[in-house]
């Protein structure tokens, strides 16, 4: 098997099977002409977002697989936080209505984010670019059992995140995904190669596992 799945990327021409991110910043967002994509109002844009920005969800493209990235970022430069929370809740409601998973951005907002997912979301949520410990993985799953975790190039700069990746691969491998995010130097093939080496898995075994995970998350999508 030579199939690579990039669950979250900003690249205009992604490799393999990819979900390309669309950051909604107007009422007529620039949607890709081909391929799968996600679309959402980023927490960085919450202070200026408008209800008409959600028009692309009224009659969504069949290539729209997920809602996001959305979420919370509680760094001071992205205040006011209440607007972030409001738009995050709106995107959760879109996810529920369309029955599509969420792609989540989270910085310094774990408790607030998990609480909203726990009480409001009915669909799966993917924590993209996950940076954290095995303990955080376990705590998060205890609060929101339908979480998934996606690891990007930053994984290999963080020993505790590498431990978290190993933990998920051993304890709940159906929750694991890989991504390139906005990294312009690392290919998804390299992410697979480094991850298989880290886990001590054959590359083909990792590919097969992530294909299964994709089908669990998107049961109506055929990879051919």
Coordinates of C-alpha atoms in Angstrom, one line a residue:
X1 CA 0.0 0.0 0.0
X2 CA 1.4 3.4 -1.0
X3 CA -1.5 5.6 0.2
X4 CA -0.8 8.6 2.4
X5 CA -3.6 10.5 4.1
X6 CA -2.9 14.1 5.2
X7 CA -5.8 14.9 7.5
X8 CA -5.1 18.7 7.6
X9 CA -3.0 20.8 5.3
X10 CA -2.8 24.3 4.0
X11 CA -1.0 23.4 0.8
X12 CA -2.5 24.4 -2.5
X13 CA -1.4 21.1 -4.1
X14 CA -1.3 18.5 -1.4
X15 CA 0.2 15.0 -1.8
X16 CA -1.9 11.9 -1.7
X17 CA -5.3 12.0 -0.1
X18 CA -5.6 15.2 1.8
X19 CA -8.2 17.5 3.5
X20 CA -7.2 21.0 2.5
X21 CA -7.9 23.7 5.0
X22 CA -10.1 26.7 3.9
X23 CA -10.0 29.6 6.3
X24 CA -13.3 31.5 5.9
X25 CA -12.7 35.2 5.8
X26 CA -15.7 36.5 3.8
X27 CA -19.1 35.5 2.6
X28 CA -17.6 34.0 -0.6
X29 CA -14.6 31.9 0.5
X30 CA -12.1 30.6 -2.0
X31 CA -13.0 26.9 -2.1
X32 CA -10.6 24.5 -4.0
X33 CA -11.9 23.4 -7.4
X34 CA -10.9 19.8 -6.8
X35 CA -10.2 17.5 -3.9
X36 CA -11.5 17.3 -0.3
X37 CA -11.4 20.2 2.0
X38 CA -12.5 21.5 5.4
X39 CA -13.9 25.0 6.0
X40 CA -14.3 27.0 9.2
X41 CA -14.0 30.3 11.0
X42 CA -10.6 30.4 12.7
X43 CA -10.5 31.8 16.3
X44 CA -8.0 34.3 15.1
X45 CA -10.8 35.8 12.9
X46 CA -13.6 35.7 15.6
X47 CA -13.4 39.5 16.4
X48 CA -14.4 40.4 12.8
X49 CA -16.4 37.4 11.7
X50 CA -19.9 37.9 10.3
X51 CA -22.9 35.6 10.1
X52 CA -22.9 35.7 6.3
X53 CA -19.5 34.0 6.4
X54 CA -21.4 30.8 7.0
X55 CA -23.2 30.8 3.7
X56 CA -21.0 28.1 2.3
X57 CA -22.7 25.7 4.8
X58 CA -26.2 26.4 3.5
X59 CA -25.7 24.1 0.5
X60 CA -22.3 22.5 1.2
X61 CA -20.1 21.0 -1.5
X62 CA -20.0 17.1 -1.3
X63 CA -16.2 17.6 -1.1
X64 CA -16.5 19.4 2.2
X65 CA -15.6 16.7 4.7
X66 CA -15.1 18.6 8.0
X67 CA -15.9 21.9 9.7
X68 CA -12.8 23.9 10.7
X69 CA -10.4 24.7 11.5
X70 CA -12.2 26.2 14.4
X71 CA -11.6 26.3 18.2
X72 CA -10.1 28.5 20.8
X73 CA -6.8 30.4 21.2
X74 CA -6.5 32.1 24.5
X75 CA -3.3 34.0 23.9
X76 CA -3.7 37.7 24.7
X77 CA -3.4 38.9 21.1
X78 CA -6.5 37.0 20.1
X79 CA -8.9 38.6 22.6
X80 CA -11.8 39.0 23.1
X81 CA -12.2 35.4 24.1
X82 CA -16.0 35.6 24.4
X83 CA -16.3 36.2 20.6
X84 CA -14.0 33.2 20.0
X85 CA -16.3 31.1 22.2
X86 CA -19.4 32.3 20.5
X87 CA -18.1 31.5 17.0
X88 CA -16.7 28.1 18.2
X89 CA -20.2 27.2 19.4
X90 CA -21.7 28.3 16.1
X91 CA -19.3 26.0 14.2
X92 CA -20.1 23.1 16.6
X93 CA -23.7 23.7 15.7
X94 CA -22.9 23.6 12.0
X95 CA -21.0 20.3 12.5
X96 CA -24.0 18.8 14.3
X97 CA -26.4 19.9 11.6
X98 CA -24.3 18.7 8.7
X99 CA -23.1 15.6 10.6
X100 CA -19.5 16.4 9.8
X101 CA -16.5 16.2 12.2
X102 CA -14.7 19.2 13.6
X103 CA -11.1 20.1 13.0
X104 CA -9.9 21.9 16.2
X105 CA -7.3 24.6 16.8
X106 CA -6.5 24.8 20.6
X107 CA -3.9 27.0 22.3
X108 CA -4.0 27.6 26.0
X109 CA -7.8 26.8 26.1
X110 CA -8.1 23.1 26.8
X111 CA -10.6 23.2 29.6
X112 CA -12.9 25.6 27.9
X113 CA -12.6 23.8 24.6
X114 CA -13.3 20.3 26.0
X115 CA -16.2 21.5 28.0
X116 CA -17.9 22.9 24.9
X117 CA -17.2 19.8 23.0
X118 CA -18.5 17.7 25.9
X119 CA -21.8 19.5 26.3
X120 CA -22.5 20.7 22.7
X121 CA -20.9 18.5 20.0
X122 CA -22.5 15.4 18.7
X123 CA -19.9 14.7 16.0
X124 CA -16.3 13.6 16.3
X125 CA -13.7 16.3 16.9
X126 CA -10.0 16.1 15.7
X127 CA -7.4 18.0 17.7
X128 CA -5.1 19.0 14.9
X129 CA -1.4 19.7 15.5
X130 CA -1.6 18.0 18.9
X131 CA 1.1 19.0 21.3
X132 CA 0.7 17.4 24.7
X133 CA 1.4 14.5 27.0
X134 CA -0.1 11.0 27.3
X135 CA -1.7 12.2 30.5
X136 CA -3.5 15.0 28.6
X137 CA -4.6 12.5 26.0
X138 CA -6.2 10.3 28.6
X139 CA -7.8 13.2 30.4
X140 CA -9.2 14.6 27.2
X141 CA -10.7 11.2 26.1
X142 CA -12.3 10.8 29.6
X143 CA -14.2 14.0 29.0
X144 CA -14.8 13.8 25.2
X145 CA -14.7 10.1 24.1
X146 CA -15.2 10.9 20.4
X147 CA -11.9 12.9 20.1
X148 CA -9.2 12.1 17.5
X149 CA -5.6 13.4 17.5
X150 CA -3.6 14.5 14.6
X151 CA 0.2 14.9 14.8
X152 CA 2.2 17.3 12.6
X153 CA 5.9 18.1 12.0
X154 CA 6.1 19.8 15.5
X155 CA 5.8 16.3 17.0
X156 CA 9.5 15.6 16.5
X157 CA 10.6 18.7 18.4
X158 CA 8.7 17.6 21.6
X159 CA 9.6 14.5 23.5
X160 CA 6.3 14.5 25.5
X161 CA 4.3 14.7 22.3
X162 CA 6.2 11.8 20.9
X163 CA 5.3 9.9 24.1
X164 CA 1.6 10.9 23.5
X165 CA 1.8 9.6 19.9
X166 CA 3.2 6.3 21.2
X167 CA 0.5 6.2 23.8
X168 CA -2.3 6.6 21.3
X169 CA -0.8 4.1 18.9
X170 CA -0.8 1.5 21.8
X171 CA -3.9 2.3 23.7
X172 CA -6.4 3.8 21.1
X173 CA -4.8 3.5 17.6
X174 CA -8.2 4.2 15.9
X175 CA -7.8 7.9 17.1
X176 CA -4.5 8.6 15.3
X177 CA -3.9 10.8 12.2
X178 CA -1.0 12.6 10.6
X179 CA -0.9 16.0 9.0
X180 CA 1.5 18.6 7.4
X181 CA -0.6 21.6 8.6
X182 CA 1.2 24.8 7.3
X183 CA 4.7 23.3 7.2
X184 CA 6.2 23.9 3.8
X185 CA 9.2 21.7 4.2
X186 CA 7.9 18.4 5.4
X187 CA 5.8 16.1 3.1
X188 CA 3.2 13.7 4.4
X189 CA 5.3 10.8 3.2
X190 CA 8.1 12.0 5.5
X191 CA 5.6 12.3 8.4
X192 CA 4.6 8.6 7.8
X193 CA 8.3 7.5 7.6
X194 CA 9.3 9.3 10.8
X195 CA 6.2 8.1 12.6
X196 CA 6.7 4.5 11.6
X197 CA 10.3 4.7 12.8
X198 CA 9.2 6.3 16.1
X199 CA 6.6 3.6 16.7
X200 CA 8.6 0.7 15.4
X201 CA 5.9 -0.1 12.9
X202 CA 6.3 -1.2 9.3
X203 CA 5.3 1.7 7.1
X204 CA 2.6 -0.4 5.4
X205 CA 1.1 -1.2 8.8
X206 CA 0.9 2.5 9.6
X207 CA -0.7 3.2 6.3
X208 CA -3.3 0.5 6.7
X209 CA -4.1 1.7 10.2
X210 CA -4.7 5.3 9.1
X211 CA -6.8 4.2 6.1
X212 CA -9.0 2.3 8.6
X213 CA -9.2 5.4 10.8
X214 CA -10.2 7.6 7.8
X215 CA -13.0 5.2 7.0
X216 CA -14.2 5.3 10.6
X217 CA -14.3 9.0 10.6
X218 CA -15.7 9.4 7.0
X219 CA -17.6 6.2 6.4
X220 CA -19.3 7.5 3.2
X221 CA -16.0 8.5 1.5
X222 CA -14.3 6.0 -0.8
X223 CA -10.5 6.2 -1.3
X224 CA -10.8 4.2 -4.5

